[in-house]
CSV table of C-alpha atoms and ligand atoms in Angstrom, one decimal:
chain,number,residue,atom,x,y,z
L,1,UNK,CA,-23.3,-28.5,-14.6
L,2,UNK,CA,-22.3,-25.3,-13.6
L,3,UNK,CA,-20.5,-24.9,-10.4
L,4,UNK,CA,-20.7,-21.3,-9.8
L,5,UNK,CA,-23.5,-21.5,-7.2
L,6,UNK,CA,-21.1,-23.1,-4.5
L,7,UNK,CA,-19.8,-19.3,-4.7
L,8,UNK,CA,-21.0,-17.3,-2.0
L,9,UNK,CA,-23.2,-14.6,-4.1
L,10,UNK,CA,-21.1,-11.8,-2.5
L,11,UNK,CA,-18.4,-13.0,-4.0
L,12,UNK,CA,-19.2,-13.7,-7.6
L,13,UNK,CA,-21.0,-10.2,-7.5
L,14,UNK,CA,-17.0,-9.2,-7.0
L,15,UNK,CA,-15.0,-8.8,-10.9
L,16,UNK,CA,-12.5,-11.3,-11.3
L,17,UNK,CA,-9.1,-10.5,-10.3
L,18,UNK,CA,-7.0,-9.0,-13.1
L,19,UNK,CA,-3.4,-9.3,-12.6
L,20,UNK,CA,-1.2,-6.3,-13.4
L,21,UNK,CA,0.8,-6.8,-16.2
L,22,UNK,CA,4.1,-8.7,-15.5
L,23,UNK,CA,6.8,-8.7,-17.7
L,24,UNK,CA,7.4,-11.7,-19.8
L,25,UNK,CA,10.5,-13.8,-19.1
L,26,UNK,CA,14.2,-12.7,-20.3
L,27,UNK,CA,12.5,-9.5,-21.7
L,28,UNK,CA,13.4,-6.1,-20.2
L,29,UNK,CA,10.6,-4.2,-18.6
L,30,UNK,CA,10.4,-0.8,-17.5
L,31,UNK,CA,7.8,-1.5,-14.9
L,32,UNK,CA,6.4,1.4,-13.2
L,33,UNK,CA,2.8,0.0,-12.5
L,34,UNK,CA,3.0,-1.3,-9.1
L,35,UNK,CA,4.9,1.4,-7.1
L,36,UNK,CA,7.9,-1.8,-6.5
L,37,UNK,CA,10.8,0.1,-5.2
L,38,UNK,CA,13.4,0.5,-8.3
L,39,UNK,CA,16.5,-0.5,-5.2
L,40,UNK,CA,17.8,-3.8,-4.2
L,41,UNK,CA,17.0,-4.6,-0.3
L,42,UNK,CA,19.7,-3.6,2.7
L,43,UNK,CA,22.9,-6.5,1.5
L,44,UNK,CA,22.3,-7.5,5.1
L,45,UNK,CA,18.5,-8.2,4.1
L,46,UNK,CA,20.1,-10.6,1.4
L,47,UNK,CA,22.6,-12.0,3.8
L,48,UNK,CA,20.1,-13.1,6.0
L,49,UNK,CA,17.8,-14.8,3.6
L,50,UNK,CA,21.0,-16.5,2.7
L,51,UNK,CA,21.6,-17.2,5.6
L,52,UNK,CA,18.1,-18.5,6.8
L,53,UNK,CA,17.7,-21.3,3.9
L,54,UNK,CA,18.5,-24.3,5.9
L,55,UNK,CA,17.0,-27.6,7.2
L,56,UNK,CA,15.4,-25.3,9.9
L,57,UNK,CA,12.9,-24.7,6.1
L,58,UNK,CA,11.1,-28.3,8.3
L,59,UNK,CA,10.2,-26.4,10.9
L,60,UNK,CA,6.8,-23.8,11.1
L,61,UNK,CA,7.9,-20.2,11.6
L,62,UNK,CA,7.0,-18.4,14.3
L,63,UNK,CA,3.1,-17.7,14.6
L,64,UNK,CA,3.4,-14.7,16.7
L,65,UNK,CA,6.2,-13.3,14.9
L,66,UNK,CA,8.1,-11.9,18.0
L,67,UNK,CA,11.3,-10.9,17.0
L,68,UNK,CA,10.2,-8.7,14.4
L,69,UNK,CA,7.4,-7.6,16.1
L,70,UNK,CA,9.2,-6.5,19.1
L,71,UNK,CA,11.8,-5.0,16.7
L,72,UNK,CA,9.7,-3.0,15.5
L,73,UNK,CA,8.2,-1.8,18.7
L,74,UNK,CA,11.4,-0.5,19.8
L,75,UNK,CA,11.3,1.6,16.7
L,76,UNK,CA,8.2,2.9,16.6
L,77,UNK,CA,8.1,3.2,20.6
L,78,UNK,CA,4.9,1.1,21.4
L,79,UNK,CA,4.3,-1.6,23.5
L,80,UNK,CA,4.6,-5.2,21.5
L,81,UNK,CA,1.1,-6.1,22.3
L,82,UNK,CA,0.1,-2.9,20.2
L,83,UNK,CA,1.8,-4.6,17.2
L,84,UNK,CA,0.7,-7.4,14.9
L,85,UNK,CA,2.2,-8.9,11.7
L,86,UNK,CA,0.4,-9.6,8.5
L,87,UNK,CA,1.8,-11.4,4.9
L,88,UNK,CA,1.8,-8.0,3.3
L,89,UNK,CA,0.0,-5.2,5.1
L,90,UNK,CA,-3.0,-6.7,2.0
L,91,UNK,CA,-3.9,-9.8,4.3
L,92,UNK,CA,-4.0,-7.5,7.5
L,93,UNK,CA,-7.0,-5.3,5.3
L,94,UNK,CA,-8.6,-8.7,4.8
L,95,UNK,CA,-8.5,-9.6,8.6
L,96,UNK,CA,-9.5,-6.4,9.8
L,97,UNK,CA,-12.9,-7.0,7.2
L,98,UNK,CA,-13.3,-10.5,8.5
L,99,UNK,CA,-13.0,-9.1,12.5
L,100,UNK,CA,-14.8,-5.8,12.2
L,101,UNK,CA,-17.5,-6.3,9.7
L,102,UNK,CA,-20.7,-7.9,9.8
L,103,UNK,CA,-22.8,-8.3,6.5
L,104,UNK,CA,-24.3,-5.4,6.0
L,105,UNK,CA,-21.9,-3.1,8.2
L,106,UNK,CA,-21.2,0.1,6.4
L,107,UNK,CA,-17.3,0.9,5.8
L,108,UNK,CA,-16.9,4.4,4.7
L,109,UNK,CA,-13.6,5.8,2.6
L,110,UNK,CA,-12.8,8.4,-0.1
L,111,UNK,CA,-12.3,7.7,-3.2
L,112,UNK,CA,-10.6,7.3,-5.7
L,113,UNK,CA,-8.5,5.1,-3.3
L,114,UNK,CA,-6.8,1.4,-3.0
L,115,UNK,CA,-8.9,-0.4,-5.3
L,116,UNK,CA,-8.6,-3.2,-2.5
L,117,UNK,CA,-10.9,-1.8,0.1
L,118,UNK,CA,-14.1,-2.3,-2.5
L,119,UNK,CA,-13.4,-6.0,-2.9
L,120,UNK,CA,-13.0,-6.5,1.1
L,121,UNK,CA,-15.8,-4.9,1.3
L,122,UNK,CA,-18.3,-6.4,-1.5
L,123,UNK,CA,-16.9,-9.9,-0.5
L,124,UNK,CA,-17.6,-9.8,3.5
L,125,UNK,CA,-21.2,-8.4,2.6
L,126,UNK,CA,-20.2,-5.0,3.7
L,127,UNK,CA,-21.5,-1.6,1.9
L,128,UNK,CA,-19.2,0.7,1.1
L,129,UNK,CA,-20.0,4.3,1.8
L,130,UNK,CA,-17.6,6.4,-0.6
L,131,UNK,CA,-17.2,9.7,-0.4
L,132,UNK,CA,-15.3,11.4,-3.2
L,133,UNK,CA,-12.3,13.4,-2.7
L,134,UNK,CA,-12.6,17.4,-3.6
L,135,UNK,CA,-10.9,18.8,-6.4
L,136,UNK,CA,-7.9,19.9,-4.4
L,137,UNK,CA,-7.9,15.8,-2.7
L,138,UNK,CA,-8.5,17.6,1.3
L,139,UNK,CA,-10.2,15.0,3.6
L,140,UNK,CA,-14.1,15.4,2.9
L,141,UNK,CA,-15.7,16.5,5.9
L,142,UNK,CA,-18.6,14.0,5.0
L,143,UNK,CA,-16.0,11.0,6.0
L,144,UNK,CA,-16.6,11.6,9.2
L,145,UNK,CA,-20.3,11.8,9.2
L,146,UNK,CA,-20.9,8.4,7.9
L,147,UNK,CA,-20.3,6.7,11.1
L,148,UNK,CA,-19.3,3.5,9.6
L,149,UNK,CA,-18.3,0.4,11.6
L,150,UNK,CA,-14.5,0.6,9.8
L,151,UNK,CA,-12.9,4.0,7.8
L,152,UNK,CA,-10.0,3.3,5.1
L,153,UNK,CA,-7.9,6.6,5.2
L,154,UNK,CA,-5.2,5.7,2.6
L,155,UNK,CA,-2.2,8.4,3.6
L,156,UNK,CA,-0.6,9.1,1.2
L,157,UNK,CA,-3.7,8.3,-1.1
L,158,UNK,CA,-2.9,5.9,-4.0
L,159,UNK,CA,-3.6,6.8,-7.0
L,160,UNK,CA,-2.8,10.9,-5.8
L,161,UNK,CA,-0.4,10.8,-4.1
L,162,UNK,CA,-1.4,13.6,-1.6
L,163,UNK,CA,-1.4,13.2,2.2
L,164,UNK,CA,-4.0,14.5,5.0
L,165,UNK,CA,-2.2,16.3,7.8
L,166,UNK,CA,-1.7,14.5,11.0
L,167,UNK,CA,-4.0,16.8,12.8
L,168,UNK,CA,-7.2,16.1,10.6
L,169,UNK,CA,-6.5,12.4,11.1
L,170,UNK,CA,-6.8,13.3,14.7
L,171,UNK,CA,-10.2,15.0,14.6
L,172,UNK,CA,-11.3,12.2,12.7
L,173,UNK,CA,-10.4,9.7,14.9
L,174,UNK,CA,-12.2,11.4,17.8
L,175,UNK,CA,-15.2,12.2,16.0
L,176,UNK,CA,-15.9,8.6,14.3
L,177,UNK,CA,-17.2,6.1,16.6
L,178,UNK,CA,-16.1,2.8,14.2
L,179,UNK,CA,-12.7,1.6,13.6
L,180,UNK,CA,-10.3,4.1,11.5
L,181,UNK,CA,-7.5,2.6,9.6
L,182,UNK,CA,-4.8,4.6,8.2
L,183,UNK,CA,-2.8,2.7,5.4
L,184,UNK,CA,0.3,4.0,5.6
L,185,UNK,CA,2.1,1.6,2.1
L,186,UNK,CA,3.6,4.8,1.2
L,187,UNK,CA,4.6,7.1,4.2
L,188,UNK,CA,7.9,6.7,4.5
L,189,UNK,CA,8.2,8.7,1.4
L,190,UNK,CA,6.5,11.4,2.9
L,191,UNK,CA,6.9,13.9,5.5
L,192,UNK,CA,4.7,12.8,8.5
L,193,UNK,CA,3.5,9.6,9.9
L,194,UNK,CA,-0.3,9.2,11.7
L,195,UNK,CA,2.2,6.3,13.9
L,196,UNK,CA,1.4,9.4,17.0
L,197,UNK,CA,-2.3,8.5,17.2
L,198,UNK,CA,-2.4,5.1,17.8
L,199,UNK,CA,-2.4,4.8,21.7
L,200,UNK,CA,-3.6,8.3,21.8
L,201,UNK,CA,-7.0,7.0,20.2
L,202,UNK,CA,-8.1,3.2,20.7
L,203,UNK,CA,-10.2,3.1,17.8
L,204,UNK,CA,-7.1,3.9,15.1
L,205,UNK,CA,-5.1,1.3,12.8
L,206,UNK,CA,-2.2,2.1,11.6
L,207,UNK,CA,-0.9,0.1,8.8
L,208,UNK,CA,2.3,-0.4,7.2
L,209,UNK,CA,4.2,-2.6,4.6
L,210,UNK,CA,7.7,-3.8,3.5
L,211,UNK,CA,6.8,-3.7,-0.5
L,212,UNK,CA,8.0,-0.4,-1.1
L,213,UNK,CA,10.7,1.7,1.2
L,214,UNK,CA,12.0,-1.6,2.3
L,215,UNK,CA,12.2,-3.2,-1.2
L,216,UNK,CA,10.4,-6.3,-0.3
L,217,UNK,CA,7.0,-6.8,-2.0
L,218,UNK,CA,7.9,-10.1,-2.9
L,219,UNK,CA,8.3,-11.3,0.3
L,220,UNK,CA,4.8,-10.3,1.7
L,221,UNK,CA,5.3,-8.3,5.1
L,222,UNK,CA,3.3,-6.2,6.6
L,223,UNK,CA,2.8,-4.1,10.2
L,224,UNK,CA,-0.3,-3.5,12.3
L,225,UNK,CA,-0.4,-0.9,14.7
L,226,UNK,CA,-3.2,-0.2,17.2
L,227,UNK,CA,-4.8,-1.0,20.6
L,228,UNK,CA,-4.1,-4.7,21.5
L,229,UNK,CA,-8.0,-5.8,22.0
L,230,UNK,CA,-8.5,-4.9,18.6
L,231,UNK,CA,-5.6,-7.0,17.0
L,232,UNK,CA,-6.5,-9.6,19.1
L,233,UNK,CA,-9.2,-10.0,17.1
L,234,UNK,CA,-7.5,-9.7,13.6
L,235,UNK,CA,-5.6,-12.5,15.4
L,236,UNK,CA,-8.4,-14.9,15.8
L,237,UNK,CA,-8.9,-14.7,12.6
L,238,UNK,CA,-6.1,-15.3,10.8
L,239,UNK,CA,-3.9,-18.6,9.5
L,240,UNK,CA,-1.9,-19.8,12.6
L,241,UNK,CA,1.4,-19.4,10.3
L,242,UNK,CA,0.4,-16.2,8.6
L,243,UNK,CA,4.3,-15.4,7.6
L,244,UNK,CA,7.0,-17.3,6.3
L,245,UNK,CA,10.2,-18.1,8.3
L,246,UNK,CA,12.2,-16.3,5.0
L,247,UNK,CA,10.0,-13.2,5.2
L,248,UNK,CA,10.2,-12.8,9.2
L,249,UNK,CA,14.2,-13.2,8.8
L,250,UNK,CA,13.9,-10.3,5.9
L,251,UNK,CA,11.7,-8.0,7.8
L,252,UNK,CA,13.9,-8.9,10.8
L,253,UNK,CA,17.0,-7.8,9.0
L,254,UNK,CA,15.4,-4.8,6.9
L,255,UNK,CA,14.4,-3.3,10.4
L,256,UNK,CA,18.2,-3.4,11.9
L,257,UNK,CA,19.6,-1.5,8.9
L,258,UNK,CA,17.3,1.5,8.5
L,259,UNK,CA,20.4,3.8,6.9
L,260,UNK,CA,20.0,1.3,4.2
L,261,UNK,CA,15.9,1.6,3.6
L,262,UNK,CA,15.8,6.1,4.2
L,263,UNK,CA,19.1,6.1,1.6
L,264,UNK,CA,16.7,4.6,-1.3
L,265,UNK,CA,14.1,6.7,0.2
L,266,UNK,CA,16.0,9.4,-0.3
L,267,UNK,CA,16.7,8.8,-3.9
L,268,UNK,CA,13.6,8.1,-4.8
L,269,UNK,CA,12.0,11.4,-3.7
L,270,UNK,CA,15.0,13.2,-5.9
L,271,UNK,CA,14.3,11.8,-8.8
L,272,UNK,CA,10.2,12.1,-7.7
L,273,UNK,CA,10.9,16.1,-7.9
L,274,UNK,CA,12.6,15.4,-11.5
L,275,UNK,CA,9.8,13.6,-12.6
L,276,UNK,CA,7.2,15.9,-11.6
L,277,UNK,CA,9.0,19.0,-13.2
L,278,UNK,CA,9.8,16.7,-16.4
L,279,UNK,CA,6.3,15.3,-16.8
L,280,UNK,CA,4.4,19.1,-16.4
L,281,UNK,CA,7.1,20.6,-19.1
L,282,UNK,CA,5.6,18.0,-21.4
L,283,UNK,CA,2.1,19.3,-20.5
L,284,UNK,CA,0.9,16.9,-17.9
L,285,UNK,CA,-0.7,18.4,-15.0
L,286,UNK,CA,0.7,16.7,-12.2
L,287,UNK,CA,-0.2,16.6,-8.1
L,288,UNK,CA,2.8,17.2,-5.6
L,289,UNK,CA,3.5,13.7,-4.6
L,290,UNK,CA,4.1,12.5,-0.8
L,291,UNK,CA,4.9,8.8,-2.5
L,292,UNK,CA,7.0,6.5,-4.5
L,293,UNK,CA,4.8,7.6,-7.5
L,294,UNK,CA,3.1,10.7,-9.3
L,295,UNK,CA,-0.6,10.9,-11.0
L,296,UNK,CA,0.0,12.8,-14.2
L,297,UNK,CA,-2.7,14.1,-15.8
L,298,UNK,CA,-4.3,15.9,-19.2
L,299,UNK,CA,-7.2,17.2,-18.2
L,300,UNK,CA,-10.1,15.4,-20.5
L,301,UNK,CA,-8.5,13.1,-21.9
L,302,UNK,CA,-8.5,9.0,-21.6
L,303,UNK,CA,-4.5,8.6,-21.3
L,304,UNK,CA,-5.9,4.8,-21.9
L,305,UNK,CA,-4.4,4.7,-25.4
L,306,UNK,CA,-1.4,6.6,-23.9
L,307,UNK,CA,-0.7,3.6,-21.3
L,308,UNK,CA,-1.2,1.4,-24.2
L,309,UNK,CA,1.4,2.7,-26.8
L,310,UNK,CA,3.8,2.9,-23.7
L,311,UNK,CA,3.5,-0.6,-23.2
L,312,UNK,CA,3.8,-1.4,-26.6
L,313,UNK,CA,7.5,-0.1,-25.7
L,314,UNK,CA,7.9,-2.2,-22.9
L,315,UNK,CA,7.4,0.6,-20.5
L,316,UNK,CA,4.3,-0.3,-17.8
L,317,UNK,CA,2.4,2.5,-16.0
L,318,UNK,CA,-0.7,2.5,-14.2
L,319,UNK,CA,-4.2,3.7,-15.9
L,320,UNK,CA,-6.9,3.4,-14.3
L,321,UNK,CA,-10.9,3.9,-16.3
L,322,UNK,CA,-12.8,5.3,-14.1
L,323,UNK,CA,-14.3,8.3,-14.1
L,324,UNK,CA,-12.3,10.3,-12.0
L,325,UNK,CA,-9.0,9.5,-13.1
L,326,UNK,CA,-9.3,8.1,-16.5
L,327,UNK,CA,-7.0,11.6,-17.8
L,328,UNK,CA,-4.1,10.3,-15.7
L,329,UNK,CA,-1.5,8.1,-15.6
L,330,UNK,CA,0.2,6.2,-12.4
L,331,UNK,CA,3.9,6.5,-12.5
L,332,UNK,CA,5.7,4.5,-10.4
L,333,UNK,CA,9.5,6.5,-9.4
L,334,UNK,CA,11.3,4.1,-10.9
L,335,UNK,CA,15.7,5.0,-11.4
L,336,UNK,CA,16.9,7.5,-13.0
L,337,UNK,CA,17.8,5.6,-16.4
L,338,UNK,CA,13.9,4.2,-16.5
L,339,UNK,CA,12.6,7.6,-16.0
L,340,UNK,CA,14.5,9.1,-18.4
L,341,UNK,CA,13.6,6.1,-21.0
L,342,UNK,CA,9.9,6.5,-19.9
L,343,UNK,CA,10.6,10.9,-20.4
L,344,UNK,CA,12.3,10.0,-23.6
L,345,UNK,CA,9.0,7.3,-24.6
L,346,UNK,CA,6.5,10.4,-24.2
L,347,UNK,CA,8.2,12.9,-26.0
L,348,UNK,CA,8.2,10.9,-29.1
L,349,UNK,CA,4.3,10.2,-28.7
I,1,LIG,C1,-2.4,1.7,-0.5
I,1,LIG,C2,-1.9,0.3,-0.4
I,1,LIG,N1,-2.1,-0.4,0.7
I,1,LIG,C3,-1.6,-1.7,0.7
I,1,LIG,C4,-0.9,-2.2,-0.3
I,1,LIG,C5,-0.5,-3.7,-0.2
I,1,LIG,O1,0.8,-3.8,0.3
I,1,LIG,P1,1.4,-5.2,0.6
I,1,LIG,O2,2.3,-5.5,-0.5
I,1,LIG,O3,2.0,-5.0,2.0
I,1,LIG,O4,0.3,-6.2,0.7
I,1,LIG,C6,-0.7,-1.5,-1.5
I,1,LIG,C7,0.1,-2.1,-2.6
I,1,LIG,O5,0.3,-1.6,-3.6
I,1,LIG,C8,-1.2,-0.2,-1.5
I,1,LIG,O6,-1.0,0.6,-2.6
């Protein structure tokens, strides 16, 4: 008997989920697929988790999350109600799909983008309206005409790199009549945030995550920011006890000791310029990055068999076959010794 049909149809149109590769127990990986920062967390991060595993472990964490999100609305200078936590800025996507869209709904973004969006999409019974990035990966005007119930802006873009200036997301936001979400995984490695717009425009979403500056991915936090009517409906819809007690305490902790998150920052983007400058004297044409990562590319190519023999080495990076990108290669900024083992890897191929 084949029990496929109990799937919703939407959702076995959607490929199967393909892990990315992990690295196999007690064997040393140079992993640079999944833009992971290369840094341990703030010590006082660790201290707290330490800290944290107790009998209280009984008890159901916090469903409102209000400590860390009234931490973090003394950083960012918004009222708490304009805040919302998610378990990895991932499941705050998903929510915004499962409040905003409708089957059918449209839910424009440019691409090629956070492969994520797509799925959301195709499994709510939404229709995604993609617009392709230009050559030189400006915002496409035609983003803006689509009037679409929800818009993904990815700044900085995954798998480029690049970042829209703050006053184009602006325009946008007053021209599109829908919900605009700006996925900000990777902006603290750039130079400006879209964080300005949300209470200026009640239609904008600003998202961010604890996977990469903060060095948590494996703990699954991630921030909402917008106009409180609209995350009170991503809060109707989510699990009551959408975080952890361990990954509140983290986040908690990662937000008192910013020094320790914009130091790795900091390091990352130096070896980021070293990267870039390495990987185009070995021919690659590469895009200035605004994130923990650089697309390098050889114009015509499939850099499939590339990613391949680098794995073979026990070096990861990121290829993606599509169309658009097929000639390039992800590279996550990983420390100085992996990049100069992944540098030392493609000069012998
Ligand atoms: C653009 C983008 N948004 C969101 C995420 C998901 O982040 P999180 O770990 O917070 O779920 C990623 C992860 O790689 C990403 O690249």
């Amino acid at each position: 008997m084949s029990v496929a049909p109990w799937i919703r149809a939407s959702v076995r149109a959607v490929p199967p989920y393909v892990p990315g590769e992990q690295p196999a127990a007690g064997r040393r990986v140079i992993k640079l697929n999944t833009n992971e920062n290369p840094y341990p967390p703030s010590p006082a991060v660790l201290g707290a988790l330490h800290d944290a595993v107790d009998d209280r472990v009984r008890l159901y964490p916090d469903p409102e999350a209000v400590a860390l999100r009234t931490e973090a609305s003394r950083l960012y200078d918004l009222p708490v109600d304009h805040v919302m936590a998610g378990n990895g800025s991932d499941e705050l996507l998903a929510l915004l799909l499962r409040a905003v869209v409708d089957p059918g709904d449209h839910v424009a973004f440019p691409v090629p983008t956070y492969s994520l969006y797509e799925t959301l999409v195709a499994v709510q019974g939404g229709v995604c309206d993609t617009v392709a990035w230009p050559a030189d990966w400006s915002l496409p005007a035609a983003i803006g005409a689509r009037d679409a119930k929800l818009t993904f802006l990815c700044n900085p873009n995954s798998p480029s790199g690049t970042l829209v200036p703050l006053e184009e997301i602006d325009a946008l936001a007053a021209r599109l009549s829908g919900v605009l979400v700006v996925d900000e995984a990777y902006v603290d490695f750039a130079r400006e945030s879209a964080m300005p717009l949300v209470g200026r425009h009640p239609n904008v979403v600003v998202l961010r995550t604890f996977s990469k500056s903060f060095s948590l991915a494996g703990l699954r936090v991630g921030l909402a920011f917008g106009h409180p009517d609209l995350l009170a409906g991503l809060r109707t819809v989510k699990d009551s006890y959408n975080l952890d007690r361990l990954a509140l305490v983290a986040a908690e902790a990662a937000l008192d000791d910013l020094d320790h998150m914009r130091a790795n920052v900091a390091r990352v983007r130096t070896t980021r310029t070293r990267l870039a400058k390495a990987l185009a004297d070995l021919g690659f044409s590469v895009l200035p990055s605004e994130a923990n990562f650089v697309l390098a590319r050889r114009p015509g190519s499939d850099l499939a068999p590339l990613a391949r023999a680098l794995a073979a080495r026990d070096i990861l990076v990121r290829h993606f076959p599509t169309t658009e990108v097929r000639d390039a290669l992800r590279i996550t900024v990983g420390t100085d010794e992996e990049i100069d083992m992944l540098l030392a890897a493609l000069r012998e191929q």
